[in-house]
């Protein structure tokens, strides 16, 4: 009986240490994995429900337009076969800019934000 109490107490202590270690050091990895799993399940469940006009909407600063048009656009559209939404060619003239942006975001599967560090 003493041996069973020893083994069960040792297992409880080891499990407590393992859970504490995991929670303290791997908390953000676990949260990220959880939300990644939820996104995967949501996308697989709703895959055929919505047809998107674009594969991605590209949001960028005017200073980055040369890089987007010269490097990103040929790489994704020509080599990868993506259909990108760019404001200078795909936005509807005369429509308010906020409506164009929201329509582009909701009409695209993904949104790409180009951020340049100075």
PDB file of N, CA, C and O in Angstrom, residues 45-109:
ATOM      1  N   UNK A  45     -14.408  24.187 -42.988  1.00  0.00           N
ATOM      2  CA  UNK A  45     -15.863  24.082 -42.907  1.00  0.00           C
ATOM      3  C   UNK A  45     -16.544  25.041 -43.880  1.00  0.00           C
ATOM      4  O   UNK A  45     -17.553  24.711 -44.485  1.00  0.00           O
ATOM      5  N   UNK A  46     -15.989  26.242 -44.046  1.00  0.00           N
ATOM      6  CA  UNK A  46     -16.615  27.271 -44.871  1.00  0.00           C
ATOM      7  C   UNK A  46     -15.904  27.466 -46.207  1.00  0.00           C
ATOM      8  O   UNK A  46     -16.031  28.515 -46.816  1.00  0.00           O
ATOM      9  N   UNK A  47     -15.184  26.473 -46.662  1.00  0.00           N
ATOM     10  CA  UNK A  47     -14.368  26.634 -47.865  1.00  0.00           C
ATOM     11  C   UNK A  47     -15.209  26.923 -49.108  1.00  0.00           C
ATOM     12  O   UNK A  47     -14.889  27.800 -49.891  1.00  0.00           O
ATOM     13  N   UNK A  48     -16.276  26.206 -49.303  1.00  0.00           N
ATOM     14  CA  UNK A  48     -17.059  26.357 -50.517  1.00  0.00           C
ATOM     15  C   UNK A  48     -18.242  27.312 -50.353  1.00  0.00           C
ATOM     16  O   UNK A  48     -18.962  27.544 -51.315  1.00  0.00           O
ATOM     17  N   UNK A  49     -18.447  27.856 -49.176  1.00  0.00           N
ATOM     18  CA  UNK A  49     -19.603  28.718 -48.958  1.00  0.00           C
ATOM     19  C   UNK A  49     -19.425  30.095 -49.579  1.00  0.00           C
ATOM     20  O   UNK A  49     -20.377  30.705 -50.003  1.00  0.00           O
ATOM     21  N   UNK A  50     -18.192  30.607 -49.586  1.00  0.00           N
ATOM     22  CA  UNK A  50     -17.942  31.945 -50.114  1.00  0.00           C
ATOM     23  C   UNK A  50     -16.948  31.867 -51.257  1.00  0.00           C
ATOM     24  O   UNK A  50     -15.852  31.363 -51.106  1.00  0.00           O
ATOM     25  N   UNK A  51     -17.346  32.438 -52.374  1.00  0.00           N
ATOM     26  CA  UNK A  51     -16.403  32.540 -53.488  1.00  0.00           C
ATOM     27  C   UNK A  51     -15.795  33.936 -53.445  1.00  0.00           C
ATOM     28  O   UNK A  51     -16.504  34.927 -53.356  1.00  0.00           O
ATOM     29  N   UNK A  52     -14.491  34.007 -53.478  1.00  0.00           N
ATOM     30  CA  UNK A  52     -13.805  35.295 -53.401  1.00  0.00           C
ATOM     31  C   UNK A  52     -13.393  35.736 -54.800  1.00  0.00           C
ATOM     32  O   UNK A  52     -12.985  34.927 -55.628  1.00  0.00           O
ATOM     33  N   UNK A  53     -13.476  37.046 -55.012  1.00  0.00           N
ATOM     34  CA  UNK A  53     -13.084  37.617 -56.288  1.00  0.00           C
ATOM     35  C   UNK A  53     -11.562  37.634 -56.436  1.00  0.00           C
ATOM     36  O   UNK A  53     -11.041  37.474 -57.533  1.00  0.00           O
ATOM     37  N   UNK A  54     -10.843  37.828 -55.323  1.00  0.00           N
ATOM     38  CA  UNK A  54      -9.386  37.927 -55.344  1.00  0.00           C
ATOM     39  C   UNK A  54      -8.783  36.914 -54.380  1.00  0.00           C
ATOM     40  O   UNK A  54      -9.413  36.513 -53.410  1.00  0.00           O
ATOM     41  N   UNK A  55      -7.542  36.569 -54.648  1.00  0.00           N
ATOM     42  CA  UNK A  55      -6.812  35.732 -53.697  1.00  0.00           C
ATOM     43  C   UNK A  55      -6.306  36.560 -52.530  1.00  0.00           C
ATOM     44  O   UNK A  55      -6.274  36.088 -51.395  1.00  0.00           O
ATOM     45  N   UNK A  56      -5.882  37.806 -52.805  1.00  0.00           N
ATOM     46  CA  UNK A  56      -5.358  38.654 -51.730  1.00  0.00           C
ATOM     47  C   UNK A  56      -5.540  40.126 -52.091  1.00  0.00           C
ATOM     48  O   UNK A  56      -5.450  40.517 -53.258  1.00  0.00           O
ATOM     49  N   UNK A  57      -5.793  40.934 -51.070  1.00  0.00           N
ATOM     50  CA  UNK A  57      -5.803  42.386 -51.186  1.00  0.00           C
ATOM     51  C   UNK A  57      -4.470  42.883 -50.636  1.00  0.00           C
ATOM     52  O   UNK A  57      -4.067  42.485 -49.548  1.00  0.00           O
ATOM     53  N   UNK A  58      -3.783  43.723 -51.394  1.00  0.00           N
ATOM     54  CA  UNK A  58      -2.471  44.220 -50.985  1.00  0.00           C
ATOM     55  C   UNK A  58      -2.621  45.652 -50.502  1.00  0.00           C
ATOM     56  O   UNK A  58      -3.039  46.534 -51.246  1.00  0.00           O
ATOM     57  N   UNK A  59      -2.290  45.879 -49.242  1.00  0.00           N
ATOM     58  CA  UNK A  59      -2.322  47.209 -48.643  1.00  0.00           C
ATOM     59  C   UNK A  59      -0.884  47.679 -48.465  1.00  0.00           C
ATOM     60  O   UNK A  59      -0.068  46.977 -47.869  1.00  0.00           O
ATOM     61  N   UNK A  60      -0.580  48.865 -49.003  1.00  0.00           N
ATOM     62  CA  UNK A  60       0.795  49.361 -48.936  1.00  0.00           C
ATOM     63  C   UNK A  60       0.811  50.877 -48.974  1.00  0.00           C
ATOM     64  O   UNK A  60      -0.149  51.522 -49.381  1.00  0.00           O
ATOM     65  N   UNK A  61       1.935  51.443 -48.564  1.00  0.00           N
ATOM     66  CA  UNK A  61       2.165  52.875 -48.576  1.00  0.00           C
ATOM     67  C   UNK A  61       2.598  53.286 -49.978  1.00  0.00           C
ATOM     68  O   UNK A  61       3.200  52.507 -50.709  1.00  0.00           O
ATOM     69  N   UNK A  62       2.342  54.546 -50.350  1.00  0.00           N
ATOM     70  CA  UNK A  62       2.737  55.032 -51.673  1.00  0.00           C
ATOM     71  C   UNK A  62       4.252  54.958 -51.869  1.00  0.00           C
ATOM     72  O   UNK A  62       4.725  54.781 -52.996  1.00  0.00           O
ATOM     73  N   UNK A  63       5.019  55.066 -50.793  1.00  0.00           N
ATOM     74  CA  UNK A  63       6.484  54.956 -50.891  1.00  0.00           C
ATOM     75  C   UNK A  63       6.930  53.551 -51.290  1.00  0.00           C
ATOM     76  O   UNK A  63       8.032  53.376 -51.807  1.00  0.00           O
ATOM     77  N   UNK A  64       6.103  52.558 -51.032  1.00  0.00           N
ATOM     78  CA  UNK A  64       6.443  51.172 -51.340  1.00  0.00           C
ATOM     79  C   UNK A  64       5.858  50.702 -52.670  1.00  0.00           C
ATOM     80  O   UNK A  64       5.977  49.530 -53.019  1.00  0.00           O
ATOM     81  N   UNK A  65       5.245  51.597 -53.417  1.00  0.00           N
ATOM     82  CA  UNK A  65       4.567  51.206 -54.651  1.00  0.00           C
ATOM     83  C   UNK A  65       5.533  50.615 -55.673  1.00  0.00           C
ATOM     84  O   UNK A  65       5.206  49.649 -56.359  1.00  0.00           O
ATOM     85  N   UNK A  66       6.726  51.157 -55.764  1.00  0.00           N
ATOM     86  CA  UNK A  66       7.709  50.615 -56.700  1.00  0.00           C
ATOM     87  C   UNK A  66       8.066  49.172 -56.400  1.00  0.00           C
ATOM     88  O   UNK A  66       8.156  48.333 -57.307  1.00  0.00           O
ATOM     89  N   UNK A  67       8.262  48.856 -55.131  1.00  0.00           N
ATOM     90  CA  UNK A  67       8.595  47.482 -54.743  1.00  0.00           C
ATOM     91  C   UNK A  67       7.409  46.543 -54.983  1.00  0.00           C
ATOM     92  O   UNK A  67       7.579  45.431 -55.477  1.00  0.00           O
ATOM     93  N   UNK A  68       6.205  47.023 -54.635  1.00  0.00           N
ATOM     94  CA  UNK A  68       5.018  46.182 -54.815  1.00  0.00           C
ATOM     95  C   UNK A  68       4.807  45.869 -56.296  1.00  0.00           C
ATOM     96  O   UNK A  68       4.594  44.713 -56.677  1.00  0.00           O
ATOM     97  N   UNK A  69       4.882  46.903 -57.142  1.00  0.00           N
ATOM     98  CA  UNK A  69       4.645  46.696 -58.568  1.00  0.00           C
ATOM     99  C   UNK A  69       5.813  45.997 -59.259  1.00  0.00           C
ATOM    100  O   UNK A  69       5.600  45.237 -60.208  1.00  0.00           O
ATOM    101  N   UNK A  70       7.028  46.236 -58.792  1.00  0.00           N
ATOM    102  CA  UNK A  70       8.199  45.661 -59.446  1.00  0.00           C
ATOM    103  C   UNK A  70       8.576  44.273 -58.989  1.00  0.00           C
ATOM    104  O   UNK A  70       9.104  43.475 -59.774  1.00  0.00           O
ATOM    105  N   UNK A  71       8.344  43.966 -57.730  1.00  0.00           N
ATOM    106  CA  UNK A  71       8.782  42.672 -57.199  1.00  0.00           C
ATOM    107  C   UNK A  71       7.643  41.776 -56.716  1.00  0.00           C
ATOM    108  O   UNK A  71       7.569  40.617 -57.081  1.00  0.00           O
ATOM    109  N   UNK A  72       6.767  42.319 -55.884  1.00  0.00           N
ATOM    110  CA  UNK A  72       5.707  41.501 -55.287  1.00  0.00           C
ATOM    111  C   UNK A  72       4.674  41.069 -56.322  1.00  0.00           C
ATOM    112  O   UNK A  72       4.308  39.888 -56.385  1.00  0.00           O
ATOM    113  N   UNK A  73       4.209  42.009 -57.120  1.00  0.00           N
ATOM    114  CA  UNK A  73       3.169  41.720 -58.104  1.00  0.00           C
ATOM    115  C   UNK A  73       3.600  40.657 -59.120  1.00  0.00           C
ATOM    116  O   UNK A  73       2.879  39.674 -59.321  1.00  0.00           O
ATOM    117  N   UNK A  74       4.779  40.794 -59.765  1.00  0.00           N
ATOM    118  CA  UNK A  74       5.178  39.733 -60.713  1.00  0.00           C
ATOM    119  C   UNK A  74       5.380  38.379 -60.037  1.00  0.00           C
ATOM    120  O   UNK A  74       5.061  37.337 -60.607  1.00  0.00           O
ATOM    121  N   UNK A  75       5.913  38.392 -58.814  1.00  0.00           N
ATOM    122  CA  UNK A  75       6.180  37.138 -58.105  1.00  0.00           C
ATOM    123  C   UNK A  75       4.869  36.403 -57.798  1.00  0.00           C
ATOM    124  O   UNK A  75       4.763  35.202 -58.019  1.00  0.00           O
ATOM    125  N   UNK A  76       3.875  37.122 -57.298  1.00  0.00           N
ATOM    126  CA  UNK A  76       2.633  36.457 -56.887  1.00  0.00           C
ATOM    127  C   UNK A  76       1.675  36.214 -58.049  1.00  0.00           C
ATOM    128  O   UNK A  76       1.058  35.156 -58.126  1.00  0.00           O
ATOM    129  N   UNK A  77       1.536  37.189 -58.943  1.00  0.00           N
ATOM    130  CA  UNK A  77       0.564  37.016 -60.025  1.00  0.00           C
ATOM    131  C   UNK A  77       1.119  36.166 -61.166  1.00  0.00           C
ATOM    132  O   UNK A  77       0.432  35.267 -61.654  1.00  0.00           O
ATOM    133  N   UNK A  78       2.326  36.442 -61.584  1.00  0.00           N
ATOM    134  CA  UNK A  78       2.868  35.719 -62.737  1.00  0.00           C
ATOM    135  C   UNK A  78       3.378  34.331 -62.364  1.00  0.00           C
ATOM    136  O   UNK A  78       3.038  33.341 -63.010  1.00  0.00           O
ATOM    137  N   UNK A  79       4.191  34.257 -61.311  1.00  0.00           N
ATOM    138  CA  UNK A  79       4.799  32.973 -60.949  1.00  0.00           C
ATOM    139  C   UNK A  79       3.866  32.072 -60.151  1.00  0.00           C
ATOM    140  O   UNK A  79       3.837  30.867 -60.348  1.00  0.00           O
ATOM    141  N   UNK A  80       3.103  32.669 -59.210  1.00  0.00           N
ATOM    142  CA  UNK A  80       2.236  31.864 -58.349  1.00  0.00           C
ATOM    143  C   UNK A  80       0.808  31.729 -58.886  1.00  0.00           C
ATOM    144  O   UNK A  80       0.055  30.891 -58.421  1.00  0.00           O
ATOM    145  N   UNK A  81       0.420  32.610 -59.798  1.00  0.00           N
ATOM    146  CA  UNK A  81      -0.930  32.542 -60.356  1.00  0.00           C
ATOM    147  C   UNK A  81      -2.009  33.143 -59.467  1.00  0.00           C
ATOM    148  O   UNK A  81      -3.189  32.834 -59.634  1.00  0.00           O
ATOM    149  N   UNK A  82      -1.641  33.987 -58.532  1.00  0.00           N
ATOM    150  CA  UNK A  82      -2.620  34.630 -57.658  1.00  0.00           C
ATOM    151  C   UNK A  82      -3.313  35.759 -58.393  1.00  0.00           C
ATOM    152  O   UNK A  82      -2.772  36.358 -59.301  1.00  0.00           O
ATOM    153  N   UNK A  83      -4.508  36.093 -57.954  1.00  0.00           N
ATOM    154  CA  UNK A  83      -5.240  37.257 -58.440  1.00  0.00           C
ATOM    155  C   UNK A  83      -5.229  38.261 -57.300  1.00  0.00           C
ATOM    156  O   UNK A  83      -5.898  38.082 -56.285  1.00  0.00           O
ATOM    157  N   UNK A  84      -4.430  39.337 -57.452  1.00  0.00           N
ATOM    158  CA  UNK A  84      -4.285  40.342 -56.405  1.00  0.00           C
ATOM    159  C   UNK A  84      -5.202  41.524 -56.659  1.00  0.00           C
ATOM    160  O   UNK A  84      -5.465  41.886 -57.802  1.00  0.00           O
ATOM    161  N   UNK A  85      -5.657  42.128 -55.581  1.00  0.00           N
ATOM    162  CA  UNK A  85      -6.445  43.362 -55.649  1.00  0.00           C
ATOM    163  C   UNK A  85      -5.529  44.517 -55.262  1.00  0.00           C
ATOM    164  O   UNK A  85      -5.048  44.591 -54.135  1.00  0.00           O
ATOM    165  N   UNK A  86      -5.275  45.410 -56.214  1.00  0.00           N
ATOM    166  CA  UNK A  86      -4.463  46.601 -55.977  1.00  0.00           C
ATOM    167  C   UNK A  86      -5.342  47.822 -56.176  1.00  0.00           C
ATOM    168  O   UNK A  86      -6.140  47.875 -57.113  1.00  0.00           O
ATOM    169  N   UNK A  87      -5.169  48.820 -55.329  1.00  0.00           N
ATOM    170  CA  UNK A  87      -6.098  49.948 -55.355  1.00  0.00           C
ATOM    171  C   UNK A  87      -6.038  50.738 -56.648  1.00  0.00           C
ATOM    172  O   UNK A  87      -7.052  51.235 -57.113  1.00  0.00           O
ATOM    173  N   UNK A  88      -4.867  50.866 -57.268  1.00  0.00           N
ATOM    174  CA  UNK A  88      -4.774  51.707 -58.462  1.00  0.00           C
ATOM    175  C   UNK A  88      -5.417  51.071 -59.696  1.00  0.00           C
ATOM    176  O   UNK A  88      -5.735  51.765 -60.642  1.00  0.00           O
ATOM    177  N   UNK A  89      -5.636  49.768 -59.684  1.00  0.00           N
ATOM    178  CA  UNK A  89      -6.233  49.143 -60.865  1.00  0.00           C
ATOM    179  C   UNK A  89      -7.587  48.495 -60.598  1.00  0.00           C
ATOM    180  O   UNK A  89      -8.366  48.313 -61.515  1.00  0.00           O
ATOM    181  N   UNK A  90      -7.886  48.139 -59.329  1.00  0.00           N
ATOM    182  CA  UNK A  90      -9.098  47.375 -59.055  1.00  0.00           C
ATOM    183  C   UNK A  90     -10.171  48.134 -58.274  1.00  0.00           C
ATOM    184  O   UNK A  90     -11.278  47.625 -58.140  1.00  0.00           O
ATOM    185  N   UNK A  91      -9.868  49.296 -57.745  1.00  0.00           N
ATOM    186  CA  UNK A  91     -10.883  50.058 -57.028  1.00  0.00           C
ATOM    187  C   UNK A  91     -11.815  50.728 -58.034  1.00  0.00           C
ATOM    188  O   UNK A  91     -11.403  51.121 -59.125  1.00  0.00           O
ATOM    189  N   UNK A  92     -13.081  50.870 -57.633  1.00  0.00           N
ATOM    190  CA  UNK A  92     -14.070  51.508 -58.497  1.00  0.00           C
ATOM    191  C   UNK A  92     -13.972  53.023 -58.374  1.00  0.00           C
ATOM    192  O   UNK A  92     -14.075  53.563 -57.275  1.00  0.00           O
ATOM    193  N   UNK A  93     -13.792  53.731 -59.491  1.00  0.00           N
ATOM    194  CA  UNK A  93     -13.714  55.196 -59.431  1.00  0.00           C
ATOM    195  C   UNK A  93     -15.040  55.793 -58.971  1.00  0.00           C
ATOM    196  O   UNK A  93     -16.115  55.308 -59.319  1.00  0.00           O
ATOM    197  N   UNK A  94     -14.951  56.843 -58.172  1.00  0.00           N
ATOM    198  CA  UNK A  94     -16.141  57.530 -57.685  1.00  0.00           C
ATOM    199  C   UNK A  94     -16.729  56.941 -56.416  1.00  0.00           C
ATOM    200  O   UNK A  94     -17.563  57.571 -55.770  1.00  0.00           O
ATOM    201  N   UNK A  95     -16.326  55.759 -56.058  1.00  0.00           N
ATOM    202  CA  UNK A  95     -16.810  55.113 -54.840  1.00  0.00           C
ATOM    203  C   UNK A  95     -15.937  55.581 -53.685  1.00  0.00           C
ATOM    204  O   UNK A  95     -14.724  55.719 -53.841  1.00  0.00           O
ATOM    205  N   UNK A  96     -16.496  55.838 -52.504  1.00  0.00           N
ATOM    206  CA  UNK A  96     -15.672  56.271 -51.364  1.00  0.00           C
ATOM    207  C   UNK A  96     -14.563  55.261 -51.066  1.00  0.00           C
ATOM    208  O   UNK A  96     -14.745  54.049 -51.185  1.00  0.00           O
ATOM    209  N   UNK A  97     -13.399  55.788 -50.682  1.00  0.00           N
ATOM    210  CA  UNK A  97     -12.214  54.959 -50.475  1.00  0.00           C
ATOM    211  C   UNK A  97     -12.441  53.892 -49.401  1.00  0.00           C
ATOM    212  O   UNK A  97     -11.998  52.749 -49.533  1.00  0.00           O
ATOM    213  N   UNK A  98     -13.166  54.237 -48.337  1.00  0.00           N
ATOM    214  CA  UNK A  98     -13.410  53.263 -47.270  1.00  0.00           C
ATOM    215  C   UNK A  98     -14.276  52.101 -47.768  1.00  0.00           C
ATOM    216  O   UNK A  98     -14.055  50.954 -47.389  1.00  0.00           O
ATOM    217  N   UNK A  99     -15.247  52.388 -48.597  1.00  0.00           N
ATOM    218  CA  UNK A  99     -16.068  51.309 -49.162  1.00  0.00           C
ATOM    219  C   UNK A  99     -15.239  50.436 -50.094  1.00  0.00           C
ATOM    220  O   UNK A  99     -15.395  49.209 -50.110  1.00  0.00           O
ATOM    221  N   UNK A 100     -14.373  51.055 -50.899  1.00  0.00           N
ATOM    222  CA  UNK A 100     -13.498  50.279 -51.771  1.00  0.00           C
ATOM    223  C   UNK A 100     -12.589  49.362 -50.964  1.00  0.00           C
ATOM    224  O   UNK A 100     -12.396  48.195 -51.319  1.00  0.00           O
ATOM    225  N   UNK A 101     -12.034  49.875 -49.866  1.00  0.00           N
ATOM    226  CA  UNK A 101     -11.130  49.065 -49.034  1.00  0.00           C
ATOM    227  C   UNK A 101     -11.878  47.911 -48.382  1.00  0.00           C
ATOM    228  O   UNK A 101     -11.415  46.766 -48.413  1.00  0.00           O
ATOM    229  N   UNK A 102     -13.034  48.187 -47.799  1.00  0.00           N
ATOM    230  CA  UNK A 102     -13.786  47.107 -47.141  1.00  0.00           C
ATOM    231  C   UNK A 102     -14.272  46.074 -48.155  1.00  0.00           C
ATOM    232  O   UNK A 102     -14.233  44.873 -47.875  1.00  0.00           O
ATOM    233  N   UNK A 103     -14.696  46.521 -49.328  1.00  0.00           N
ATOM    234  CA  UNK A 103     -15.100  45.559 -50.354  1.00  0.00           C
ATOM    235  C   UNK A 103     -13.925  44.703 -50.808  1.00  0.00           C
ATOM    236  O   UNK A 103     -14.076  43.506 -51.056  1.00  0.00           O
ATOM    237  N   UNK A 104     -12.742  45.329 -50.915  1.00  0.00           N
ATOM    238  CA  UNK A 104     -11.551  44.583 -51.327  1.00  0.00           C
ATOM    239  C   UNK A 104     -11.145  43.561 -50.265  1.00  0.00           C
ATOM    240  O   UNK A 104     -10.759  42.432 -50.597  1.00  0.00           O
ATOM    241  N   UNK A 105     -11.236  43.939 -49.001  1.00  0.00           N
ATOM    242  CA  UNK A 105     -10.874  43.013 -47.923  1.00  0.00           C
ATOM    243  C   UNK A 105     -11.843  41.842 -47.860  1.00  0.00           C
ATOM    244  O   UNK A 105     -11.439  40.682 -47.791  1.00  0.00           O
ATOM    245  N   UNK A 106     -13.138  42.141 -47.900  1.00  0.00           N
ATOM    246  CA  UNK A 106     -14.125  41.066 -47.817  1.00  0.00           C
ATOM    247  C   UNK A 106     -14.209  40.250 -49.102  1.00  0.00           C
ATOM    248  O   UNK A 106     -14.639  39.103 -49.073  1.00  0.00           O
ATOM    249  N   UNK A 107     -13.775  40.819 -50.226  1.00  0.00           N
ATOM    250  CA  UNK A 107     -13.788  40.097 -51.483  1.00  0.00           C
ATOM    251  C   UNK A 107     -12.521  39.311 -51.743  1.00  0.00           C
ATOM    252  O   UNK A 107     -12.373  38.708 -52.798  1.00  0.00           O
ATOM    253  N   UNK A 108     -11.596  39.306 -50.778  1.00  0.00           N
ATOM    254  CA  UNK A 108     -10.326  38.599 -50.929  1.00  0.00           C
ATOM    255  C   UNK A 108     -10.200  37.516 -49.869  1.00  0.00           C
ATOM    256  O   UNK A 108     -10.708  37.658 -48.761  1.00  0.00           O
ATOM    257  N   UNK A 109      -9.507  36.449 -50.231  1.00  0.00           N
ATOM    258  CA  UNK A 109      -9.281  35.375 -49.258  1.00  0.00           C
ATOM    259  C   UNK A 109      -8.341  35.817 -48.151  1.00  0.00           C
ATOM    260  O   UNK A 109      -8.508  35.461 -46.999  1.00  0.00           O
TER     261      UNK A 109
END
